[in-house]
Amino acid sequence: MNRDPQIDSNGKLVHLLSIEGIPRDILISILDTARSFVSVTEREIKKVPLLRGKSVFNLFFEPSTRTRTTFEIAAKRLSADVINLNVGSSSQSKGETLLDTVANLSAMHADMFVVRHSQSGAANLIASNVAPNIHVINAGDGSHAHPTQALLDIFTIRHYKKEFAGLRVAIVGDILHSRVARSQIHALTTLGVSEVRVIAPATLLPSHLSQLGVQVFRNMTEGLRDVDVVIMLRLQNERMNGDLLPSAQEYFKNYGLTPEKLAVADPDAIVMHPGPMNRGVEIDSSVADGRQSVILPQVTFGIAVRMAVMSILAGQSQ
Amino acid sequence: MNIHIKGGRLLDPANGLDVAKDVYVCGADVASIGEAPAGFNADRTIDASGLIVCPGLVDLAARLREPGQEYRATLDSETVAAVAGGITSLACPPDTEPPLDEPGLVEMLKYRARSRNLVQVYPVGALTQAFEGRKLTEMSELGEAGCVAFSQGDAPLPDARVLLRAMQYAATIGYPVWLRPQDPNLAAGGVAHDGEVATRLGLPTIPAVAETAAVSTILLLVRETGARVHLCRLSSADAIDMVRQAKSIGLDVSCDVSVNHVHLCDLDIAYFDSNCHLIPPLRGQRDRDAIRAGLLDGTIDAICSDHTPLDDDDKQLPFAEAEPGATGLELLLPLALKWVNETGVSLVDALACLTTAPARLLGLSVGRLDAGARADMCIFDPAMRWRVDSSQLRSQGYNTPFTGHELEGKVLYTIVGGQIVYE
């Protein structure tokens, strides 16, 4: 396991496990492919036959409606057969190991696994143990990575801002537990964004973040000054009052995105959120629904980006 | 049996010797070095030319998995693995199932180990009943049954009050306390060093301060109680510094490291290699360098295998869910030799960390090779190369971060009490 399992010896992407380690040209080609799928999703007949006859298994060891649904829609628009498995409620609770579950599903001739798991590294483990013709997409593993979310985020940024160079991007919230933030940081630094900032209290920051090429801010107003993109992260309920934070109210006071705080950013700054939002905890409704919010377009682009990833992995891009 | 070990390079760290001399074994003891004793008739002559002859290794931490975890390994498999690794004495931690907190368990373990007639097994008793950190164990009784020290294994340390009393009590009856320093609250839920790797991989962390906070408390309690304390498996540069200072002011403490931590750091986790999920966690490069420096200047007394046999089901899991630990009995010597080759530390000094020093910590007279010493010996080819894989290892657990690595140094003979127990 000393080689990045998502890239084969010819430099081809065979799984999507993490943004880290994916070269810039592959990221750009995913974005370009996704752009071509946006028009597909806007057509009367929203289907292309690129994955006809392929079986995509949505393997969700952790409950998620939204991400699973977007993968399902993406696979169906590529004409794949989609099988949804909420493993958390079936075999795992009967004591079957992760790799046994995967081996059983592989025997049903799966072509692609979309995996969501509560443990960091679960998708890597699966990718390292499947037959070479099976592709694995990480739909979120522990606090490690959520690469398709980061891809749709950079797709959205590119859509509104055109170029990555020169941009200032701030990511605000629970970085410590966020697989989304880690993937976004790798995507933004790989694409050459000028400044990636993270804004959070020390209790929600991993210790060695600056080594990932980001600037760390504790104060939100300082961190948001002149940024072009604001990405808000969801704060999980269980982290709102305890030894990480005293209360949701105090968090909102210091780190919630309000029109006043947003006013220090560039006037054309866009506001993003991976969803689902906690209104009044990390974001004020007037911002979430306001002029600068691109939160709903993110969701739309998410389908096209996931179509792009699936078709590229299957070697069937347009 | 009389054994003539002929033409070898004799290394005796206890006497600082590195000479080409023959060794003559009579019965259970070394009869003489260099010249054959009067009237010596060899029943067996071992041609040791090109080989190194040294005292048998003494391992301060090797889990044999009995009682209670025979599905992972057994005394049969692990005592064979020990002598195949040149180990002639070992201390086994009390983290069996149930833990070694009752004299009957210790007597049974001693009896069963003795009946194998291979490696000498010295159990470490549990410091508190069922490792719960509340009630002391019957240390006198356990000592009479064969325990050489008392420890919490890798179970959480008791709170400071219970720890104080456990140390007072152990000091009263004259036993050392072996503690792996880790604050259980600061370490809670963690699986990896709090560094760049854990930040990237999104793994919950065990910060170095979990170790230093515990070392600090323990050192203060040593001053308070006068107990003899041995710190097990240090992993951080700061903790090693604290021990260095404690020793410099004359505090009676000792410490060891696992041989894995002499070589590896958190970068070796790479893409979630669960074989690198160890206790304590692999730390940064700076910490690994500090471990090597601590071994050189004598701050760290001994290197152990921290042998933890596990099966594939324990390891083929997402990193945090995988059982921590690695097999080590058969890798201890070659990995120490790797350290010798990489750093230029002398072979005599390196072997002292595997023989004389751990023997002294166990209160044993072994770990030396001169006339009259017990004939516990290891004869190895320092240049023989081999690749680490499951087929090469006798331990029932073969998971190690070094799988696939090519190592130098292979044990050819192991002698315990004058008997050739492995060749």
XYZ file of C-alpha atoms in Angstrom:
741
model
C 0.000 0.000 0.000
C 2.874 2.331 -0.695
C 1.495 3.370 -4.099
C -1.544 5.512 -4.628
C -4.127 2.832 -5.462
C -6.323 5.181 -7.497
C -3.794 5.718 -10.291
C -2.428 2.799 -12.293
C 1.116 2.407 -13.554
C 0.206 4.241 -16.783
C -1.019 7.259 -14.841
C -4.651 6.457 -15.568
C -7.328 7.077 -12.967
C -8.842 3.689 -12.055
C -10.605 4.619 -8.806
C -11.577 7.931 -7.286
C -10.575 7.753 -3.627
C -9.118 11.128 -2.772
C -8.295 14.375 -4.562
C -4.815 14.220 -3.091
C -2.475 12.677 -5.613
C -4.594 13.378 -8.692
C -2.627 15.508 -11.148
C -3.988 18.828 -12.346
C -4.602 17.649 -15.912
C -6.860 14.825 -14.749
C -8.835 17.223 -12.534
C -9.268 19.571 -15.488
C -10.353 16.747 -17.769
C -13.003 15.718 -15.234
C -14.268 19.306 -15.126
C -14.297 19.537 -18.928
C -16.165 16.257 -19.222
C -18.647 17.406 -16.593
C -19.292 20.558 -18.584
C -20.379 18.456 -21.547
C -22.782 16.563 -19.276
C -24.429 19.716 -17.977
C -26.121 20.092 -21.368
C -27.262 16.475 -21.209
C -28.963 17.109 -17.885
C -30.757 20.102 -19.392
C -32.147 18.157 -22.364
C -35.646 16.761 -22.734
C -34.261 13.213 -22.701
C -31.632 13.268 -19.996
C -29.889 10.031 -20.892
C -26.756 8.945 -22.706
C -25.876 5.297 -23.287
C -22.269 5.445 -22.063
C -22.674 2.980 -19.199
C -25.375 0.796 -20.737
C -25.119 -2.740 -19.393
C -22.882 -1.715 -16.488
C -23.884 -2.303 -12.881
C -23.207 0.417 -10.336
C -23.558 -0.612 -6.697
C -24.238 2.179 -4.237
C -22.670 0.755 -1.110
C -23.603 2.983 1.790
C -22.310 1.852 5.156
C -23.370 5.181 6.579
C -26.814 6.638 5.937
C -27.022 9.404 3.343
C -29.981 10.245 1.208
C -28.680 13.160 -0.770
C -25.294 11.851 -1.914
C -26.708 8.433 -2.700
C -29.516 9.968 -4.724
C -27.169 12.144 -6.784
C -24.986 9.126 -7.579
C -28.074 7.147 -8.493
C -29.333 9.861 -10.820
C -25.890 10.251 -12.387
C -25.573 6.514 -13.030
C -29.077 6.283 -14.466
C -28.464 9.202 -16.815
C -25.505 7.218 -18.091
C -27.894 4.254 -18.612
C -26.230 2.069 -15.966
C -28.153 -0.346 -13.771
C -28.084 0.932 -10.222
C -28.348 -1.191 -7.121
C -28.698 0.615 -3.809
C -27.501 -1.127 -0.683
C -27.818 0.326 2.755
C -25.282 -2.020 4.237
C -25.364 -0.352 7.616
C -28.735 -1.955 8.137
C -28.052 -5.422 6.743
C -24.963 -7.624 6.477
C -22.569 -5.542 8.568
C -24.920 -5.696 11.506
C -24.941 -9.476 11.060
C -21.183 -9.502 11.537
C -20.005 -9.782 7.942
C -16.714 -8.009 7.366
C -16.385 -5.130 4.958
C -14.257 -7.152 2.551
C -16.646 -10.131 2.666
C -19.522 -7.853 1.734
C -17.501 -6.493 -1.158
C -16.421 -9.964 -2.294
C -20.045 -11.098 -2.348
C -21.180 -8.135 -4.367
C -18.231 -8.537 -6.728
C -19.435 -12.063 -7.364
C -22.665 -10.496 -8.614
C -20.581 -8.861 -11.368
C -20.506 -5.312 -10.169
C -18.643 -2.895 -12.428
C -18.472 -0.009 -10.035
C -18.837 0.548 -6.316
C -19.833 3.884 -4.884
C -18.821 3.659 -1.234
C -19.767 5.720 1.785
C -18.280 4.625 5.125
C -17.774 6.134 8.555
C -14.098 5.115 8.710
C -11.269 6.998 7.043
C -9.571 4.696 4.538
C -12.524 2.347 3.946
C -12.693 3.116 0.225
C -8.920 2.656 -0.098
C -9.221 -0.745 1.563
C -11.967 -1.807 -0.847
C -10.105 -0.482 -3.890
C -7.009 -2.436 -2.860
C -9.001 -5.651 -2.687
C -11.329 -5.652 -5.702
C -10.698 -7.302 -9.064
C -8.863 -5.038 -11.513
C -11.934 -4.458 -13.692
C -13.971 -3.008 -10.819
C -13.830 0.720 -10.123
C -14.382 2.284 -6.727
C -15.690 5.794 -6.107
C -15.319 7.168 -2.628
C -18.559 8.900 -1.665
C -17.130 9.929 1.692
C -14.924 8.008 4.162
C -14.705 9.159 7.770
C -12.893 12.465 7.966
C -10.624 11.583 5.066
C -12.061 12.469 1.680
C -15.178 13.252 -0.301
C -13.670 13.768 -3.732
C -16.840 14.128 -5.832
C -18.066 16.890 -3.515
C -14.778 18.745 -3.980
C -14.990 18.236 -7.735
C -18.468 19.720 -7.906
C -17.264 22.599 -5.752
C -14.386 23.430 -8.066
C -16.723 22.962 -11.018
C -19.012 25.562 -9.455
C -16.112 27.926 -8.759
C -14.887 27.578 -12.332
C -18.405 28.175 -13.639
C -18.726 31.500 -11.814
C -15.124 32.676 -11.640
C -13.689 31.205 -14.881
C -10.045 31.071 -13.716
C -8.542 29.562 -10.545
C -5.372 31.638 -10.525
C -5.775 34.814 -8.521
C -8.703 33.554 -6.460
C -8.964 33.756 -2.694
C -11.113 31.004 -1.211
C -12.147 30.670 2.433
C -13.438 27.448 3.975
C -15.268 28.032 7.241
C -16.257 25.618 9.991
C -15.496 22.172 11.320
C -12.341 21.384 9.354
C -11.188 18.775 11.873
C -13.968 16.302 11.132
C -14.590 17.329 7.533
C -13.755 15.041 4.631
C -15.222 17.716 2.387
C -12.734 20.343 3.575
C -9.739 18.036 3.103
C -10.757 17.234 -0.456
C -11.492 20.878 -1.236
C -8.094 21.963 0.062
C -6.283 19.448 -2.161
C -8.403 20.387 -5.172
C -7.905 24.132 -4.739
C -4.154 23.930 -4.115
C -3.676 21.547 -7.059
C -5.534 23.955 -9.348
C -3.346 26.853 -8.327
C -5.797 29.011 -6.380
C -3.741 31.905 -4.949
C -4.957 31.705 -1.384
C -6.791 28.955 0.415
C -7.871 30.070 3.859
C -9.537 28.074 6.583
C -11.474 29.735 9.363
C -12.377 27.913 12.561
C -11.824 27.841 16.307
C -8.759 25.806 17.380
C -10.969 22.979 18.637
C -12.217 22.343 15.089
C -8.838 22.491 13.347
C -6.473 19.580 12.719
C -2.981 20.260 14.026
C -0.887 20.354 10.862
C -3.172 22.136 8.431
C -0.661 24.756 7.331
C 1.450 21.946 5.842
C -1.355 21.396 3.347
C -0.705 24.849 1.928
C -3.487 26.794 3.601
C -3.605 29.864 5.813
C -5.359 29.424 9.118
C -7.583 32.139 10.600
C -9.338 32.064 13.957
C -11.204 35.313 13.330
C -13.869 35.175 10.660
C -13.850 38.841 9.669
C -10.102 38.755 9.091
C -10.375 35.502 7.203
C -13.158 36.653 4.897
C -11.562 39.937 3.915
C -11.479 40.263 0.101
C -12.188 36.594 -0.615
C -13.830 35.593 -3.894
C -15.383 32.362 -2.655
C -16.814 31.466 0.768
C -17.402 27.783 1.467
C -19.388 27.092 4.611
C -19.220 23.633 6.197
C -21.972 21.852 8.017
C -21.610 21.619 11.792
C -22.793 18.222 13.035
C -25.342 18.390 15.832
C -23.271 16.249 18.177
C -20.397 18.771 18.031
C -22.471 21.801 18.953
C -22.275 21.594 22.686
C -19.571 19.724 24.511
C -15.826 20.020 24.707
C -15.455 21.348 21.153
C -17.945 24.203 21.311
C -20.120 25.557 24.094
C -23.275 26.136 22.038
C -24.727 26.543 18.562
C -25.618 30.134 19.424
C -22.067 31.066 20.324
C -20.807 29.295 17.209
C -23.201 31.273 15.046
C -22.106 34.488 16.731
C -18.436 33.883 15.905
C -18.519 31.725 12.768
C -22.012 31.946 11.297
C -22.117 33.623 7.885
C -24.239 36.761 8.168
C -24.646 39.615 5.664
C -22.440 41.769 7.922
C -19.557 39.297 7.888
C -19.985 38.625 4.184
C -19.704 42.374 3.537
C -15.909 42.257 4.047
C -15.536 39.754 1.201
C -15.260 40.812 -2.432
C -18.632 42.250 -3.533
C -18.894 39.526 -6.200
C -17.950 36.725 -3.847
C -19.999 33.549 -4.175
C -21.261 31.579 -1.180
C -21.198 27.789 -1.244
C -22.302 25.005 1.108
C -22.069 21.231 0.566
C -25.387 20.730 2.354
C -27.436 19.931 4.226
C -27.430 23.393 5.768
C -28.116 24.305 9.378
C -29.766 27.675 8.977
C -28.975 29.865 11.947
C -26.011 27.707 12.969
C -23.403 28.117 10.254
C -25.318 30.311 7.841
C -27.973 32.992 8.066
C -31.017 32.418 5.867
C -30.659 35.785 4.196
C -27.217 34.710 2.947
C -28.238 31.152 2.080
C -31.063 32.463 -0.083
C -29.325 35.679 -1.111
C -27.866 37.071 -4.307
C -24.403 35.607 -3.744
C -25.527 32.080 -2.867
C -24.773 29.358 -5.440
C -25.832 26.526 -3.172
C -28.573 25.143 -5.422
C -26.512 25.290 -8.637
C -23.898 23.233 -6.750
C -26.450 20.447 -6.436
C -27.269 20.562 -10.138
C -23.603 20.513 -11.116
C -23.075 17.602 -8.727
C -24.980 15.300 -11.077
C -22.870 16.264 -14.098
C -19.621 15.901 -12.150
C -20.565 12.430 -10.923
C -21.527 11.433 -14.465
C -18.108 12.629 -15.589
C -16.283 10.640 -12.915
C -18.211 7.450 -13.650
C -17.738 7.675 -17.386
C -14.021 8.440 -17.107
C -13.414 5.557 -14.701
C -15.318 3.207 -16.989
C -13.190 4.440 -19.896
C -16.314 5.733 -21.669
C -16.081 9.484 -21.634
C -17.734 11.401 -24.472
C 26.003 -32.167 26.374
C 29.364 -30.626 25.506
C 29.274 -28.195 22.607
C 32.271 -26.686 20.886
C 31.382 -23.522 18.982
C 34.270 -23.121 16.650
C 35.659 -20.242 14.639
C 32.943 -17.684 15.349
C 33.085 -13.992 16.125
C 32.210 -13.730 19.797
C 30.232 -10.712 20.919
C 29.693 -10.276 24.625
C 28.164 -6.864 25.375
C 28.341 -7.449 29.131
C 32.136 -7.475 28.892
C 32.426 -5.234 25.845
C 34.034 -8.078 23.914
C 34.150 -8.444 20.139
C 36.761 -11.133 19.446
C 37.333 -14.243 17.367
C 37.226 -16.969 19.993
C 35.781 -20.422 20.410
C 33.132 -21.088 23.046
C 32.939 -24.312 25.047
C 29.644 -25.293 26.620
C 29.450 -27.931 29.332
C 26.023 -28.919 30.579
C 23.941 -25.804 31.113
C 26.846 -23.374 31.329
C 29.607 -21.791 29.355
C 32.679 -23.691 30.490
C 35.287 -21.480 28.911
C 36.109 -19.014 26.190
C 39.114 -19.333 23.891
C 40.815 -22.402 25.347
C 39.069 -25.729 25.797
C 38.703 -26.730 29.447
C 40.844 -29.628 30.580
C 39.476 -32.946 29.404
C 36.762 -31.357 27.204
C 35.266 -33.737 24.697
C 32.811 -32.188 22.314
C 29.578 -34.126 21.714
C 28.734 -31.576 19.095
C 30.882 -29.119 17.208
C 29.235 -26.132 15.553
C 31.235 -24.532 12.766
C 30.606 -20.848 13.396
C 33.057 -19.444 10.887
C 31.583 -16.299 9.368
C 28.939 -16.286 12.082
C 28.378 -14.198 15.183
C 28.073 -15.852 18.572
C 26.322 -13.752 21.210
C 24.206 -14.115 24.323
C 20.617 -15.115 23.601
C 18.308 -12.148 23.136
C 16.125 -10.999 25.998
C 12.811 -9.542 24.853
C 10.943 -7.284 27.274
C 7.573 -7.560 25.521
C 6.265 -10.564 23.632
C 2.621 -11.580 23.675
C 2.187 -15.346 23.598
C -1.626 -15.040 23.590
C -2.217 -17.674 26.259
C -4.484 -17.788 28.072
C -7.566 -16.769 26.178
C -6.443 -15.732 22.709
C -5.293 -19.044 21.306
C -7.074 -18.246 18.046
C -4.393 -15.653 17.442
C -1.384 -17.628 18.608
C -0.347 -20.326 21.036
C 2.577 -21.093 23.280
C 3.509 -23.815 20.805
C 3.759 -21.436 17.870
C 5.223 -18.458 19.680
C 7.903 -20.193 21.744
C 9.171 -21.766 18.517
C 9.099 -18.343 16.866
C 11.033 -16.878 19.795
C 13.942 -19.303 19.550
C 13.877 -18.984 15.759
C 14.495 -15.303 16.417
C 17.417 -16.044 18.754
C 15.400 -15.046 21.819
C 16.191 -17.126 24.902
C 14.301 -15.148 27.564
C 11.193 -13.051 27.221
C 8.794 -11.132 29.374
C 5.158 -11.467 28.427
C 2.764 -8.620 29.200
C -0.304 -9.379 31.312
C -2.785 -8.462 28.564
C -4.126 -11.988 28.147
C -7.785 -12.997 28.583
C -8.289 -12.905 31.477
C -5.340 -10.694 32.335
C -2.580 -12.133 34.513
C -4.062 -10.905 37.764
C -4.304 -14.209 39.616
C -1.467 -16.480 40.757
C -3.124 -19.566 39.253
C -3.028 -18.072 35.768
C 0.638 -17.212 36.151
C 1.556 -20.655 37.491
C -0.253 -22.312 34.607
C 1.470 -20.098 32.082
C 4.884 -20.742 33.648
C 4.212 -24.469 33.751
C 3.027 -24.659 30.172
C 5.921 -22.525 28.946
C 8.439 -24.620 30.893
C 7.062 -27.826 29.414
C 7.919 -26.531 25.925
C 11.521 -26.400 27.085
C 12.416 -23.649 24.633
C 12.498 -19.994 25.617
C 12.454 -18.870 29.259
C 9.165 -17.080 29.903
C 8.863 -14.369 32.565
C 5.297 -13.165 33.060
C 4.567 -9.577 33.979
C 1.610 -9.414 36.333
C -1.355 -7.075 36.134
C -0.975 -3.992 38.316
C -4.698 -3.721 39.024
C -7.407 -6.344 39.094
C -8.898 -6.912 35.626
C -6.908 -3.820 34.531
C -9.769 -1.770 35.878
C -7.455 0.645 37.620
C -9.236 0.439 40.954
C -7.992 -2.466 43.082
C -4.393 -3.610 43.388
C -3.536 -7.199 42.532
C -1.978 -9.587 45.032
C 1.545 -8.670 44.036
C 3.287 -10.815 46.634
C 1.348 -13.891 45.583
C 1.809 -13.116 41.914
C 5.529 -12.576 42.490
C 5.834 -15.967 44.149
C 3.974 -17.487 41.205
C 6.612 -16.076 38.894
C 5.797 -12.489 37.984
C 8.855 -10.300 37.607
C 7.126 -6.918 37.414
C 3.649 -5.358 37.360
C 2.010 -3.479 34.567
C -1.227 -2.249 33.040
C -0.128 -3.535 29.634
C -1.819 -1.317 27.093
C -4.899 -0.900 29.276
C -5.543 2.653 30.507
C -3.344 3.805 33.374
C -5.128 4.144 36.699
C -5.809 7.629 37.991
C -2.926 9.327 39.762
C -4.043 8.321 43.235
C -4.293 4.609 42.422
C -1.027 4.845 40.504
C 0.672 6.403 43.525
C -0.559 3.621 45.783
C 0.289 0.877 43.312
C 3.827 2.234 43.122
C 4.090 2.505 46.911
C 2.869 -1.047 47.302
C 5.107 -2.510 44.615
C 8.069 -0.683 46.152
C 7.183 -2.130 49.546
C 7.467 -5.682 48.319
C 10.369 -4.934 46.018
C 8.943 -5.262 42.514
C 9.349 -2.853 39.642
C 6.349 -1.251 37.967
C 6.317 -1.204 34.169
C 4.159 1.487 32.688
C 3.421 2.474 29.144
C 2.923 6.173 29.619
C -0.225 7.448 27.999
C -2.894 9.700 29.388
C -6.104 7.803 28.604
C -8.204 10.935 28.208
C -5.832 12.720 25.871
C -5.487 9.531 23.822
C -9.188 8.649 23.783
C -10.387 7.482 20.390
C -7.051 8.153 18.698
C -5.196 5.818 16.366
C -2.403 7.881 14.804
C 0.201 10.474 15.707
C -1.097 14.020 15.657
C 0.954 15.141 12.679
C 0.700 15.939 9.014
C -0.192 12.363 8.048
C -3.193 12.174 10.386
C -4.229 15.637 9.251
C -4.205 14.488 5.619
C -5.802 11.113 6.186
C -8.430 12.346 8.610
C -7.454 9.848 11.296
C -8.284 10.522 14.957
C -5.095 11.292 16.824
C -3.069 10.407 19.888
C -1.016 13.557 20.435
C 2.510 13.334 21.852
C 1.247 15.269 24.861
C -0.752 12.163 25.821
C 2.622 10.506 26.371
C 4.491 13.411 27.952
C 1.659 14.278 30.344
C 1.749 10.696 31.629
C 5.571 10.605 31.799
C 5.496 13.817 33.791
C 2.995 12.408 36.308
C 4.872 9.122 36.585
C 8.234 10.811 37.157
C 6.758 12.951 39.920
C 5.301 9.839 41.530
C 8.668 8.075 41.281
C 10.230 10.928 43.230
C 7.438 10.679 45.742
C 7.470 6.906 46.226
C 10.978 5.770 45.375
C 9.402 3.006 43.298
C 11.433 1.389 40.557
C 9.658 2.274 37.350
C 10.338 1.106 33.835
C 8.687 3.112 31.047
C 7.587 0.905 28.183
C 7.520 1.753 24.455
C 8.372 5.437 24.487
C 7.507 7.048 21.190
C 8.029 10.809 21.355
C 11.117 13.004 21.342
C 9.818 15.049 24.259
C 9.214 12.007 26.455
C 12.749 10.788 25.767
C 14.065 14.210 26.766
C 12.131 14.016 30.024
C 13.647 10.617 30.825
C 17.108 11.931 29.933
C 16.667 14.742 32.453
C 15.219 12.433 35.086
C 18.192 10.115 34.755
C 20.589 13.045 34.953
C 19.242 13.983 38.374
C 19.598 10.397 39.531
C 16.021 9.151 39.356
C 15.837 5.360 39.184
C 13.918 4.989 35.921
C 14.553 2.997 32.792
C 12.803 2.767 29.469
C 12.515 0.802 26.257
C 11.306 1.257 22.707
C 9.881 -1.195 20.206
C 12.121 -2.085 17.306
C 9.390 -0.928 14.908
C 9.722 2.610 16.212
C 13.482 2.599 15.647
C 12.760 2.432 11.918
C 9.290 3.680 11.107
C 7.390 6.924 11.384
C 3.876 8.065 10.563
C 4.780 8.559 6.886
C 4.967 4.775 6.592
C 1.191 4.617 7.039
C 1.132 5.858 3.412
C -2.310 4.884 2.089
C -3.818 3.550 5.312
C -1.498 0.550 5.756
C -3.125 -1.062 8.785
C 0.094 -2.974 9.489
C 1.401 0.401 10.626
C -1.405 0.709 13.162
C 0.715 0.209 16.269
C 0.615 1.073 19.963
C 1.974 3.627 20.663
C 1.354 5.241 17.267
C 4.259 5.735 14.871
C 5.255 9.353 15.347
C 7.128 11.889 13.255
C 10.587 11.650 11.746
C 11.911 13.937 14.479
C 10.644 11.459 17.077
C 12.231 8.519 15.310
C 15.527 10.407 15.192
C 15.187 11.122 18.909
C 14.654 7.412 19.590
C 17.886 6.616 17.761
C 19.719 9.374 19.644
C 18.293 8.132 22.948
C 19.568 4.645 22.244
C 23.019 5.983 21.436
C 23.406 8.078 24.592
C 21.927 5.437 26.883
C 18.714 7.303 27.738
C 16.819 4.365 26.274
C 17.954 1.130 27.889
C 16.488 -1.582 25.730
C 14.834 -2.467 22.434
C 12.012 -4.993 22.471
C 9.970 -6.710 19.781
C 6.581 -5.704 21.239
C 5.475 -8.906 19.531
C 1.709 -8.893 18.965
C 0.510 -11.792 16.822
C -2.703 -10.978 14.975
C -4.558 -12.703 12.178
C -5.625 -11.270 8.834
C -9.150 -10.626 10.060
C -7.690 -8.315 12.699
C -5.822 -6.300 10.087
C -7.946 -6.298 6.919
C -10.131 -3.490 8.157
C -10.190 0.271 7.815
C -7.127 1.647 9.622
C -8.832 2.731 12.843
C -10.822 -0.491 13.153
C -7.807 -2.742 12.610
C -6.225 -4.214 15.731
C -3.000 -2.444 16.582
C 0.252 -4.383 16.742
C 2.721 -6.380 14.692
C 4.582 -9.643 14.843
C 8.144 -9.163 16.018
C 9.943 -12.118 17.586
C 11.700 -13.135 14.382
C 12.322 -9.561 13.252
C 13.914 -8.202 16.422
C 17.473 -9.194 15.562
C 17.446 -8.396 11.821
C 15.803 -5.029 12.490
C 18.429 -4.240 15.118
C 21.082 -5.161 12.549
C 19.398 -2.856 10.058
C 19.786 -0.080 12.629
C 23.475 -1.009 12.975
C 23.954 -0.900 9.212
C 22.136 2.395 8.814
C 23.762 4.329 11.637
C 27.166 2.787 12.255
C 26.357 2.099 15.918
C 28.674 -0.705 17.063
C 27.338 -4.219 17.033
C 28.338 -4.660 20.678
C 26.366 -1.582 21.733
C 23.375 -2.612 19.663
C 23.365 -6.129 21.086
C 23.600 -4.706 24.605
C 20.131 -3.201 24.047
C 18.838 -6.670 23.171
C 20.695 -8.756 25.770
C 22.574 -7.310 28.746
C 20.312 -4.310 29.352
C 16.958 -6.109 29.254
C 18.422 -8.944 31.366
C 19.437 -6.403 33.996
C 15.932 -4.866 33.937
C 14.439 -8.316 34.482
C 16.910 -9.022 37.282
C 18.363 -11.968 35.380
C 21.990 -13.038 35.263
C 21.731 -13.940 31.573
C 22.689 -11.621 28.726
C 26.418 -12.342 29.081
C 28.797 -14.813 27.559
C 31.767 -15.624 29.767
C 32.999 -18.635 31.677
C 30.397 -19.686 34.226
C 27.515 -17.868 32.547
C 24.380 -19.803 31.692
C 24.676 -21.082 28.133
C 21.830 -19.061 26.576
C 23.175 -18.171 23.190
C 22.340 -17.134 19.713
C 24.458 -17.829 16.652
C 23.554 -15.871 13.545
C 24.745 -15.086 10.067
C 24.802 -11.293 9.918
C 24.922 -11.182 6.122
C 22.237 -13.684 5.170
C 19.465 -11.886 3.327
C 15.844 -12.927 3.471
C 12.501 -11.478 2.508
C 9.858 -11.016 5.179
C 6.716 -12.945 4.296
C 4.277 -15.245 6.001
C 6.018 -18.387 4.744
C 9.280 -17.332 6.397
C 7.820 -16.708 9.840
C 7.049 -19.306 12.454
C 4.835 -17.064 14.532
C 1.157 -17.618 13.956
C 0.851 -13.870 13.455
C 2.719 -12.629 10.416
C 1.388 -9.121 10.003
C 4.147 -6.552 10.128
C 4.919 -3.231 8.468
C 8.041 -4.949 7.132
C 6.207 -7.483 4.981
C 8.016 -7.700 1.664
C 11.141 -6.007 2.998
C 14.496 -7.629 2.480
C 16.397 -7.885 5.753
C 19.897 -9.032 6.631
C 20.678 -11.412 9.456
C 19.318 -14.845 10.141
C 19.578 -16.893 13.310
C 21.105 -20.320 12.648
C 21.334 -21.761 16.159
C 19.728 -20.929 19.463
C 20.973 -22.538 22.652
C 19.055 -22.376 25.932
C 20.639 -23.763 29.087
C 23.180 -25.674 27.036
C 20.541 -27.307 24.818
C 20.345 -26.561 21.120
C 16.672 -25.607 20.832
C 16.756 -24.241 17.310
C 18.936 -24.860 14.286
